[in-house]
Short mmCIF file of C-alpha atoms and ligand atoms in Angstrom, two decimals:
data_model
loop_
_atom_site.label_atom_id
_atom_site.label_comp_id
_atom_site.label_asym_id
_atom_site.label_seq_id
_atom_site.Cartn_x
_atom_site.Cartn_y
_atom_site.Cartn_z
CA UNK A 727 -7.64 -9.47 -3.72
CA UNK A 728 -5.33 -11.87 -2.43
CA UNK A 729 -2.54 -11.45 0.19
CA UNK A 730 -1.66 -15.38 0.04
CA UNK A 731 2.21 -15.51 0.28
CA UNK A 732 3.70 -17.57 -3.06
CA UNK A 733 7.37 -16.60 -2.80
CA UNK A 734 10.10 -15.51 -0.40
CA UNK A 735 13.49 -14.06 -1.64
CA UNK A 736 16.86 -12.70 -0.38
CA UNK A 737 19.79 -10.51 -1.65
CA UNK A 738 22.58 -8.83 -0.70
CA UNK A 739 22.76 -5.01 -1.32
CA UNK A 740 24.50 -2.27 0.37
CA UNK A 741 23.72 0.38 2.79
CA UNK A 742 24.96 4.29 2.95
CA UNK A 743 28.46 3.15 4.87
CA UNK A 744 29.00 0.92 2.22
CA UNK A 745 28.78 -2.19 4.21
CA UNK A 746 26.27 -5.25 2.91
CA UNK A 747 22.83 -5.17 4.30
CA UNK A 748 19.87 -7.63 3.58
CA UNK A 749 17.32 -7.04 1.40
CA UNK A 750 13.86 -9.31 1.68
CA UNK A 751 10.89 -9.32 -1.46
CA UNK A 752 8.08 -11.08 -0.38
CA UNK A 753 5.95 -11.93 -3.41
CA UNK A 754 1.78 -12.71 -2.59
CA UNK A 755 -0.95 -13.40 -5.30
CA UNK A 756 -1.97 -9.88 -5.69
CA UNK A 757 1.06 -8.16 -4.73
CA UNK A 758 4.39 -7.59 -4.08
CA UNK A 759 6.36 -6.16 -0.85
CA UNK A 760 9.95 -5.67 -0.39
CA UNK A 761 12.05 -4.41 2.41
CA UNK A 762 16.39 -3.85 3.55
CA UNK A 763 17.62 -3.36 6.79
CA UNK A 764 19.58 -0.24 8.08
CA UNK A 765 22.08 -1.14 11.08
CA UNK A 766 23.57 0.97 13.60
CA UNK A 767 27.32 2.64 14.58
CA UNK A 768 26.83 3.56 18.16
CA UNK A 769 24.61 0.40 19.04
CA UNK A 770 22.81 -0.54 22.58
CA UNK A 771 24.25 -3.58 24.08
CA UNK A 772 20.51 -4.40 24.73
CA UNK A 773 19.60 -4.34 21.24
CA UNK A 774 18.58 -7.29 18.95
CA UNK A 775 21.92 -9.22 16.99
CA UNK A 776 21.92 -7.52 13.61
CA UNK A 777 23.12 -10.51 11.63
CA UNK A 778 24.07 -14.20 12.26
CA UNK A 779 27.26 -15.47 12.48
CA UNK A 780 28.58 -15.53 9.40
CA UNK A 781 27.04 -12.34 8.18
CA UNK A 782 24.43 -11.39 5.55
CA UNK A 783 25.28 -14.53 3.60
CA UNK A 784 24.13 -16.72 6.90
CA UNK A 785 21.40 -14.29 6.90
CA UNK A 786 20.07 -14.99 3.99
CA UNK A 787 20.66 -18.58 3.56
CA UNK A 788 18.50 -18.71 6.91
CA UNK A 789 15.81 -17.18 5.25
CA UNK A 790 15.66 -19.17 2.22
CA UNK A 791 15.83 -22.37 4.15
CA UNK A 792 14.53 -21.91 7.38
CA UNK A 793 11.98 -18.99 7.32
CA UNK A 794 10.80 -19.53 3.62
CA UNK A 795 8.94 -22.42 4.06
CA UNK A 796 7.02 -21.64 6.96
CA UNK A 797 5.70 -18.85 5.42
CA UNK A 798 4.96 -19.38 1.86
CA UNK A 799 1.04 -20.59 2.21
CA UNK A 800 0.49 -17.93 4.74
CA UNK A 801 -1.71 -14.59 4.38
CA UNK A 802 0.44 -11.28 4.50
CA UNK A 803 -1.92 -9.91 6.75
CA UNK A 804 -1.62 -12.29 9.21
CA UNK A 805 1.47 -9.89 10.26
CA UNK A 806 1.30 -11.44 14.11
CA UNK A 807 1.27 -14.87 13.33
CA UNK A 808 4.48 -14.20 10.85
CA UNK A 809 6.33 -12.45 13.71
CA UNK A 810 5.47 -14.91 16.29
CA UNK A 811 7.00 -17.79 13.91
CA UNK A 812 9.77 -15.51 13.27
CA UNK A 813 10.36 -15.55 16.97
CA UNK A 814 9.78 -19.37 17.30
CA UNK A 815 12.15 -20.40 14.47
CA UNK A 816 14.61 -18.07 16.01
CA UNK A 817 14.45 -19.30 19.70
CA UNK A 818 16.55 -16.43 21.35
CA UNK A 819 15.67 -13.31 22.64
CA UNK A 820 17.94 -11.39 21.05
CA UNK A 821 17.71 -12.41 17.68
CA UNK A 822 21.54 -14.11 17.39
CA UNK A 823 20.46 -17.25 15.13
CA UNK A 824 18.15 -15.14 12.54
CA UNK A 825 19.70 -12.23 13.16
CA UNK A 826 17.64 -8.88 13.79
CA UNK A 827 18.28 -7.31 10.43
CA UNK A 828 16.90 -10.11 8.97
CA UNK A 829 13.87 -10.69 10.94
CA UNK A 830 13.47 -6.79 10.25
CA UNK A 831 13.53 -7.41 6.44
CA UNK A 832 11.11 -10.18 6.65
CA UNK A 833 8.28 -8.50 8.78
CA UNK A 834 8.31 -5.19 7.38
CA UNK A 835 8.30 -7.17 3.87
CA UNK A 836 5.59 -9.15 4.91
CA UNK A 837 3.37 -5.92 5.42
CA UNK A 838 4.55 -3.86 2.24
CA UNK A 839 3.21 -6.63 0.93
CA UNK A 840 0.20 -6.92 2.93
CA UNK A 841 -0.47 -3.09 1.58
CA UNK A 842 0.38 -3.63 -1.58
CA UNK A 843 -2.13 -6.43 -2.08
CA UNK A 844 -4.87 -4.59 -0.89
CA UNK A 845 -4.02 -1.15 -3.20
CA UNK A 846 -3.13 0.87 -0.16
CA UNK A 847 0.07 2.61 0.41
CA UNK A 848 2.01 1.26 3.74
CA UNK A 849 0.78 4.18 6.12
CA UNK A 850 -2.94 3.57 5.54
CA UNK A 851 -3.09 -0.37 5.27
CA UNK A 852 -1.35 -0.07 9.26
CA UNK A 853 -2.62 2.80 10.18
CA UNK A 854 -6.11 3.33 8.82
CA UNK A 855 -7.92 5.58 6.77
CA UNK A 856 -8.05 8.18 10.19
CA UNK A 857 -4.01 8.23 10.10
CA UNK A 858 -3.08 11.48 8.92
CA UNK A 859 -0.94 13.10 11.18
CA UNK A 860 2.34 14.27 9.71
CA UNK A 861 5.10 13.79 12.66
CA UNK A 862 7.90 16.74 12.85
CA UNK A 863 11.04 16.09 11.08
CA UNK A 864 14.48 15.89 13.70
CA UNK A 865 17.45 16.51 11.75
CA UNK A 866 21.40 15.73 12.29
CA UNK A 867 22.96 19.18 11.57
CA UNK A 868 26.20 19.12 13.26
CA UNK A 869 27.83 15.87 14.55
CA UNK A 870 30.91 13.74 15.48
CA UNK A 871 31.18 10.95 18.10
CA UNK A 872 31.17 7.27 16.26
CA UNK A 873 29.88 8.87 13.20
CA UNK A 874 32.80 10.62 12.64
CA UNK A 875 36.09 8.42 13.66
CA UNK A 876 35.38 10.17 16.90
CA UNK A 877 37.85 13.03 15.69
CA UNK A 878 34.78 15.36 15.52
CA UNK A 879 32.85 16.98 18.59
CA UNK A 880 31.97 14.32 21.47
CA UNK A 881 28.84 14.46 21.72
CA UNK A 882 26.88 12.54 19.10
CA UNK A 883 24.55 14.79 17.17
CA UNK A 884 23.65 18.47 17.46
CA UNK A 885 20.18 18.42 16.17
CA UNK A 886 17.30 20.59 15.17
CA UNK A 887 13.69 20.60 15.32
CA UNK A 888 11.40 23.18 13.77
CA UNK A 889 8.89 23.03 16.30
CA UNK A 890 6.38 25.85 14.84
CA UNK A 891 6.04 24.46 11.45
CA UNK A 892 2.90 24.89 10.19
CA UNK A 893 3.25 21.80 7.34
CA UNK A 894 5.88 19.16 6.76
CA UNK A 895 7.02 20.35 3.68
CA UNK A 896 7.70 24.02 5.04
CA UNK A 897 9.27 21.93 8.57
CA UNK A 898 11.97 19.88 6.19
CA UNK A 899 12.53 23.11 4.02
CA UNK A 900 13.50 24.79 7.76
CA UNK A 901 16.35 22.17 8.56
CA UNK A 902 17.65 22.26 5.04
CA UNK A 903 18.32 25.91 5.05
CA UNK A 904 19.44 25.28 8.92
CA UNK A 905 21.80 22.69 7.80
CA UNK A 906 22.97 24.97 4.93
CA UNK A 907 23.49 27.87 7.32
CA UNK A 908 25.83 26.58 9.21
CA UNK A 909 28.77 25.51 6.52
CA UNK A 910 29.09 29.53 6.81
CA UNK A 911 28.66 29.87 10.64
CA UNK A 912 31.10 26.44 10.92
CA UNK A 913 33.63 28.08 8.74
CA UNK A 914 34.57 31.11 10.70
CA UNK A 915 34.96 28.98 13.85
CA UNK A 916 37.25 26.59 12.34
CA UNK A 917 39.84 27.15 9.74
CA UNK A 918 40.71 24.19 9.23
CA UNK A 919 36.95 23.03 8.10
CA UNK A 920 36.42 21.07 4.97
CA UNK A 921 33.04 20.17 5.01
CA UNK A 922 33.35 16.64 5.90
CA UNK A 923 30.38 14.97 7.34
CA UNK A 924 29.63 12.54 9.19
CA UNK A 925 27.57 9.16 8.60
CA UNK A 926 24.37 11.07 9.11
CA UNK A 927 25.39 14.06 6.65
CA UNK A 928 25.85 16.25 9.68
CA UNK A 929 28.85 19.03 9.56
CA UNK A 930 31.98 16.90 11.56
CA UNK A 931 33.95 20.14 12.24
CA UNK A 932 36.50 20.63 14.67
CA UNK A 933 35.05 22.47 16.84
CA UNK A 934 34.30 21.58 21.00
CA UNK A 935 30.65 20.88 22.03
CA UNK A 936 30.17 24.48 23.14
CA UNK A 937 31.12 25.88 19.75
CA UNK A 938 29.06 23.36 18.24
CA UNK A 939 25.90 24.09 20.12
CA UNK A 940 26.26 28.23 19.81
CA UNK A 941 26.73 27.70 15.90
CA UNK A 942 23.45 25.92 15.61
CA UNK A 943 21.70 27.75 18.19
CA UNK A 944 22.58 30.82 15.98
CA UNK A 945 21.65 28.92 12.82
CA UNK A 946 18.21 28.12 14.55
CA UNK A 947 17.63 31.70 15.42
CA UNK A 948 18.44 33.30 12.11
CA UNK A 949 16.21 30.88 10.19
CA UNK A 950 13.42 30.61 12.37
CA UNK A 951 13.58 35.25 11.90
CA UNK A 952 13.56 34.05 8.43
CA UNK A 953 11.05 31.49 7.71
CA UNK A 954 8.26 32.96 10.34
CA UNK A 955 8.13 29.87 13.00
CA UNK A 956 10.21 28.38 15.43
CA UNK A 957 13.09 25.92 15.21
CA UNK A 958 14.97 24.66 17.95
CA UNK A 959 18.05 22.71 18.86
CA UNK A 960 18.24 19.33 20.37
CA UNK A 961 21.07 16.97 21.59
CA UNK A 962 21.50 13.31 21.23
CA UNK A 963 24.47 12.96 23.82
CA UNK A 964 24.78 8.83 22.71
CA UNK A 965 25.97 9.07 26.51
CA UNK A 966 27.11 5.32 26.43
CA UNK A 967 29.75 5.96 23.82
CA UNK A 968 31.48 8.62 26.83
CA UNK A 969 30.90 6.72 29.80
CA UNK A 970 33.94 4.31 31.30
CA UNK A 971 32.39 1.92 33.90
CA UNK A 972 36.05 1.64 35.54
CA UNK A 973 35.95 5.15 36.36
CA UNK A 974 32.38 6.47 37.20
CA UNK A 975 32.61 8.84 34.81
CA UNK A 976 31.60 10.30 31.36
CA UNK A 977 34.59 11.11 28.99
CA UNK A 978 34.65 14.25 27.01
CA UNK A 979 38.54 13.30 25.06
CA UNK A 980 37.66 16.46 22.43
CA UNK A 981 36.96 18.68 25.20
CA UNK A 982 39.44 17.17 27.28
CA UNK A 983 37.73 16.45 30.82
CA UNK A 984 35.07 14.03 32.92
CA UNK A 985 32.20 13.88 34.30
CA UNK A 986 30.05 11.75 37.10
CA UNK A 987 27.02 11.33 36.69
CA UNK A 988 26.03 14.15 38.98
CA UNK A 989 28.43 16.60 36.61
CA UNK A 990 26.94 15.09 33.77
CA UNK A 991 22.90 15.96 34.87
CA UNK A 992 24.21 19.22 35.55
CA UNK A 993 26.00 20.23 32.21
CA UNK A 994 23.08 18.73 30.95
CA UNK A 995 20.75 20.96 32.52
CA UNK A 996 22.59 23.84 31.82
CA UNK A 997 22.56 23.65 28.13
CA UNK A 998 19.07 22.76 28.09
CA UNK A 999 18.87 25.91 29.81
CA UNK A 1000 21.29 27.85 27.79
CA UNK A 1001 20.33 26.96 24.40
CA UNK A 1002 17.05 26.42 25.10
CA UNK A 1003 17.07 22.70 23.91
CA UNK A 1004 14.15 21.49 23.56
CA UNK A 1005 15.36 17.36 22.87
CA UNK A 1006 17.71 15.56 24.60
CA UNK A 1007 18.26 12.23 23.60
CA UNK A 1008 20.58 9.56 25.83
CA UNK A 1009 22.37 12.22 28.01
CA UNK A 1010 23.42 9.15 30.53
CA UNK A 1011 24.63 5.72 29.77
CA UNK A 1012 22.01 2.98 29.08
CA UNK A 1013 21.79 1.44 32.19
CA UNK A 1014 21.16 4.64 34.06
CA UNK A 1015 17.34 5.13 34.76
CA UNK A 1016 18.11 6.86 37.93
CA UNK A 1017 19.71 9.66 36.15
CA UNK A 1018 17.13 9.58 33.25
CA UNK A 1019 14.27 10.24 35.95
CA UNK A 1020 16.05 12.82 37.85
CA UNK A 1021 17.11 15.17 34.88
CA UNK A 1022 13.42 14.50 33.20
CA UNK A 1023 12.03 15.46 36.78
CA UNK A 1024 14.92 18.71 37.00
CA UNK A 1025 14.20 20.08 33.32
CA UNK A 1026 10.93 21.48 31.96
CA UNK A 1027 9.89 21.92 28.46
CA UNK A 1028 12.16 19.26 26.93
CA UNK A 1029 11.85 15.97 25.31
CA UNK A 1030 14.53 13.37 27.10
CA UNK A 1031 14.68 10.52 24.79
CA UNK A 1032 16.13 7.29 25.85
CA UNK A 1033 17.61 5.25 22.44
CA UNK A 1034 20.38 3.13 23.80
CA UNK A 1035 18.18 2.98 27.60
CA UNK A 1036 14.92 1.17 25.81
CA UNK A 1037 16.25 -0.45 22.59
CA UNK A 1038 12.45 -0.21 21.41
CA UNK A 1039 11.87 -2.95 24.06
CA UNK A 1040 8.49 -3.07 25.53
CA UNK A 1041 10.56 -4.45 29.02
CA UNK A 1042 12.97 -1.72 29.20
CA UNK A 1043 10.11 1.03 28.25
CA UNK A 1044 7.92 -0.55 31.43
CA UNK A 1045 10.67 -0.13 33.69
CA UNK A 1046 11.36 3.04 32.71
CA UNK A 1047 8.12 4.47 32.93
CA UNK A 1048 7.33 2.69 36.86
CA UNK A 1049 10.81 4.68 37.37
CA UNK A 1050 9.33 7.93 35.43
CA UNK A 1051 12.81 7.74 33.77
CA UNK A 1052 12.58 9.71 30.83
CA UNK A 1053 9.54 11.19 28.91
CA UNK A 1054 10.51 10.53 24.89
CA UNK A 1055 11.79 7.00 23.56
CA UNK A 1056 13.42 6.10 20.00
CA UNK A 1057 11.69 3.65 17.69
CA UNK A 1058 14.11 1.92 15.89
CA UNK A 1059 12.42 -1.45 14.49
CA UNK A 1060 16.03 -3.67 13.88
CA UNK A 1061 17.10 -2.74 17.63
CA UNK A 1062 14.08 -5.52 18.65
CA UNK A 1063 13.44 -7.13 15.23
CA UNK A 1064 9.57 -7.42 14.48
CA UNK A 1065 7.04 -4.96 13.30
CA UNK A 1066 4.50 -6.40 16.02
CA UNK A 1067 7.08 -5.98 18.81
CA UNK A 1068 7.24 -2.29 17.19
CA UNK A 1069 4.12 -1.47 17.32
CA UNK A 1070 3.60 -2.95 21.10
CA UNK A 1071 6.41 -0.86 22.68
CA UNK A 1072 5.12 2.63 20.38
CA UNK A 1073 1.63 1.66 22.20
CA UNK A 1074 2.81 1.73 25.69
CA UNK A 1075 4.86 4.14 25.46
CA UNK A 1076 1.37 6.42 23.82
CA UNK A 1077 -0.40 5.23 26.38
CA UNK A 1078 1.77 6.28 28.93
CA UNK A 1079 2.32 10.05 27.31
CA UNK A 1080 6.37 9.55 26.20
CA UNK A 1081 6.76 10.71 22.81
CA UNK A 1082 7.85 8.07 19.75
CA UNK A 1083 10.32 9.37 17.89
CA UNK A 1084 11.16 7.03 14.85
CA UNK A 1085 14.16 6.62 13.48
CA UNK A 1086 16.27 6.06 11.21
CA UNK A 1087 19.88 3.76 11.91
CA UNK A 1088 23.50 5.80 10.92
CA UNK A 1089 24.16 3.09 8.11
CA UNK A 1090 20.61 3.11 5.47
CA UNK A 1091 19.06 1.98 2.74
CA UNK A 1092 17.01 4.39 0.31
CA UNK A 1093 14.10 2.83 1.68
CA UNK A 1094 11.21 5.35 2.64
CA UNK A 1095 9.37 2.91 5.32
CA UNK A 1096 9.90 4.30 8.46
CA UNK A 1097 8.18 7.60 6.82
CA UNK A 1098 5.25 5.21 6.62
CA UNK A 1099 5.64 3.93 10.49
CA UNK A 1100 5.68 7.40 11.90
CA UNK A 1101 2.21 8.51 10.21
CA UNK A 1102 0.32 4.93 10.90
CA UNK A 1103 1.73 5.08 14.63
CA UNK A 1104 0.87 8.52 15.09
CA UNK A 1105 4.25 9.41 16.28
CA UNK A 1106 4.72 13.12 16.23
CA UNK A 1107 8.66 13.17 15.93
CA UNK A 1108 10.78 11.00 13.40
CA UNK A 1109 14.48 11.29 13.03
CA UNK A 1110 15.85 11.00 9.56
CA UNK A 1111 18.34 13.24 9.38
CA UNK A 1112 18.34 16.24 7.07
CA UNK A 1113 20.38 15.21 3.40
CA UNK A 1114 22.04 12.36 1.60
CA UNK A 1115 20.02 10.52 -0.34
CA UNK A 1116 18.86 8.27 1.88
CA UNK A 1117 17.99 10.64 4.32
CA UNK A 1118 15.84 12.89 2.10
CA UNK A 1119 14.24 9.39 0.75
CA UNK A 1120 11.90 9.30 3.91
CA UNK A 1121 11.23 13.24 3.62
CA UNK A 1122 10.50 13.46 0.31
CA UNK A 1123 8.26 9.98 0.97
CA UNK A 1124 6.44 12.21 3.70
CA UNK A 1125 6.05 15.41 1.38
CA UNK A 1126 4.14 12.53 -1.04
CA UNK A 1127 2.32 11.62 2.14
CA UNK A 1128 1.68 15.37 2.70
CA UNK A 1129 0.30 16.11 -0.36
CA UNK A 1130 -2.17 12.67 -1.16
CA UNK A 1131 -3.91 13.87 2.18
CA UNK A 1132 -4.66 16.96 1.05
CA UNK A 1133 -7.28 18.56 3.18
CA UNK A 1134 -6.79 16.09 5.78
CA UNK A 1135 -3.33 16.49 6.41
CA UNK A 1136 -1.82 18.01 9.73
CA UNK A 1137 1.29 18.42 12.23
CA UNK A 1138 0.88 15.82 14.69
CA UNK A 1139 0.34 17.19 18.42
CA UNK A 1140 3.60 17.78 19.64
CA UNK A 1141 3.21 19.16 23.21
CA UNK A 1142 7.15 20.34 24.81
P1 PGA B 1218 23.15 4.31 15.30
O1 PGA B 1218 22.82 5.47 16.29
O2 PGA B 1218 24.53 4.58 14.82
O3 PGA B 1218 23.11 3.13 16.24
O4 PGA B 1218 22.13 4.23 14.23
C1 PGA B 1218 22.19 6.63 15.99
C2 PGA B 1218 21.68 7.14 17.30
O5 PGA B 1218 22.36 6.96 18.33
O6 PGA B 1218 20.58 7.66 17.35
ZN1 ZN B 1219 20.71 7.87 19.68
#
């Protein structure tokens, strides 16, 4: 078997917002690997440049001219010497000649390749044979901010997590009938409810933050009677998207009033408290690791997950965990570009007891390889959402995942 790269292609396709994406197959003697990048609404400013200037078409000319040839004679298993020419023939840190998206598609490419030369599917080739811990699926039930014109609630995404499931099929079944709950609940607190959604396929009622949290708290209560385990709500706040630098102060337009930061650790706190949240992802702006460490120090039993604070950067994550800022971080591959860089910052940050959680972006493809990531990296959380098509690609992917375990298979160890 033979992982000896022989060809190196580019296309255009589109993702779920209907914007162009890149897609990357990667063609080896014995196999074939292919890969598109998602890309993000509410972004971090310290995340990787998703395209070149000039867009997708730049993108992709630079990888037919530029990263093409370096790699065509080169094993697919050799999957840090690929990402460390990536980063060469690149020469920024952030990605801006490449562009992240397309280093993304190249690298995770490269290693459905790699898998697929060997006969292995994508979870075992990078995580081997022991991986077989199924993470807990965090789903996008209610939402508005940037993924929904910003017309909906202001904070971000009202989430659940079915924290008792016994098995990942019975854990995604739990959100689904969450998420289908609470068209009902939504509709008696606003007439004038459609069921729009947002990017995510979240519910983008009218409705203030408070409404929005009692509706799923009741949503996670009735299920959770009906199903026999626990589900619970989480938050992810997307803090940057409120906070105005001018004024000190966190901006809730929907709900028509501020917040410093001191307000803002407070509210915080309280609906951890009053909802019993048990994830709370960017509740302060990304540059605020003071506030991170004091509400992670102030609240007990909950996951705070910093997204737009670490970027999936292996710098950010260090600081943040000499400043105990935090005890939960998002993986999002395309916010630093490579699957090596990936897999550095989900070490550290395992090493040093915060939680993974990998993600998916607002704006997907139907591709199911994040559902692949979160087994091999033993991450016990990923976010994916809860429908749409290519949400439910990466659940169904880990139901398949699930199931060719068989006996093996189990929840991974999620301690809150
Ligand atoms: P995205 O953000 O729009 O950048 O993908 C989603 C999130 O904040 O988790
Ligand atoms: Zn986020």
């Amino acid at each position: 078997m033979s992982a000896l790269i022989e060809d190196v292609s580019a296309r255009k396709i589109i993702n779920s917002r209907g914007d162009p994406t890149i897609e990357v197959d990667i063609t080896t003697v014995d196999g074939f690997g292919s890969a598109s990048a998602p890309s993000g609404a509410s972004t971090g400013k310290a995340e990787a440049i998703p395209f070149p200037e000039g867009g997708v078409e730049e993108a992709i000319k630079k990888v037919e001219e530029l990263v093409a040839p370096e790699i065509i004679g080169l094993y697919a298993d050799e999957q840090e010497e690929v990402d460390r020419l990536l980063r060469e023939l690149d020469g920024t840190e952030n990605f801006q000649n490449i562009g992240g998206n397309t280093v993304y598609a190249v690298s995770l490419a490269v290693a459905d390749a790699a898998a697929n030369s060997y006969n292995l599917p994508l979870f075992k080739y990078l995580g081997g044979s022991l991986a077989s811990d199924l993470p807990f699926p965090l789903g996008n039930v209610v939402g508005g901010g940037k993924h929904a014109l910003g017309k909906a609630t202001d904070i971000q995404e009202f989430l659940v997590l079915p924290v008792g499931a016994p098995y990942f099929s019975a854990a995604v079944e739990a959100n689904a009938k969450i998420h289908k709950k609470l068209k009902d609940i939504i509709r008696k607190v606003d007439s004038t409810f459609t069921g729009g959604k947002g990017d995510e396929g979240a519910w983008a009622p009218n409705v203030t933050n408070d409404q929005a949290l009692e509706a799923v708290f009741s949503a996670c209560q009735e299920v959770s009677g009906e199903i026999g385990f626990e589900c619970k709500p989480g938050l992810d706040v997307a803090a940057s998207s409120l906070w105005e630098p001018k004024k000190k102060n966190y901006v809730y337009a929907r709900d028509g009033l501020s917040r410093d930061s001191g307000e803002q650790i407070d509210y915080i706190l309280d609906l951890i408290e009053k909802y019993s949240l048990v994830y709370v992802e960017d509740p302060l702006h990304e540059d605020d690791f003071q506030g991170f460490k004091e509400l992670t120090q102030k609240s007990r039993r909950c996951l705070v997950c910093g997204d737009d604070l670490f970027v999936t950067n292996v710098k950010r994550l260090s600081k943040g965990i000499k400043t105990r800022s935090g005890n939960a971080i998002i993986i999002k591959m395309n916010q630093v570009g490579t699957l090596t860089e990936t897999w550095e910052t989900t070490k550290l940050a395992l090493e040093n007891s915060y939680v993974p959680v990998v993600s998916h972006r607002s704006g997907e493809t139907a591709s199911t390889h994040i559902a692949h990531l979160a087994v091999a990296f033993k991450a016990p959380v990923i976010k994916t959402g809860v429908v749409g098509g290519e949400r439910i690609a990466k659940l169904n992917e880990l139901i398949r995942i699930e199931e060719s375990l068989g006996e093996k298979a189990r929840m991974a160890n999620l301690k809150i």
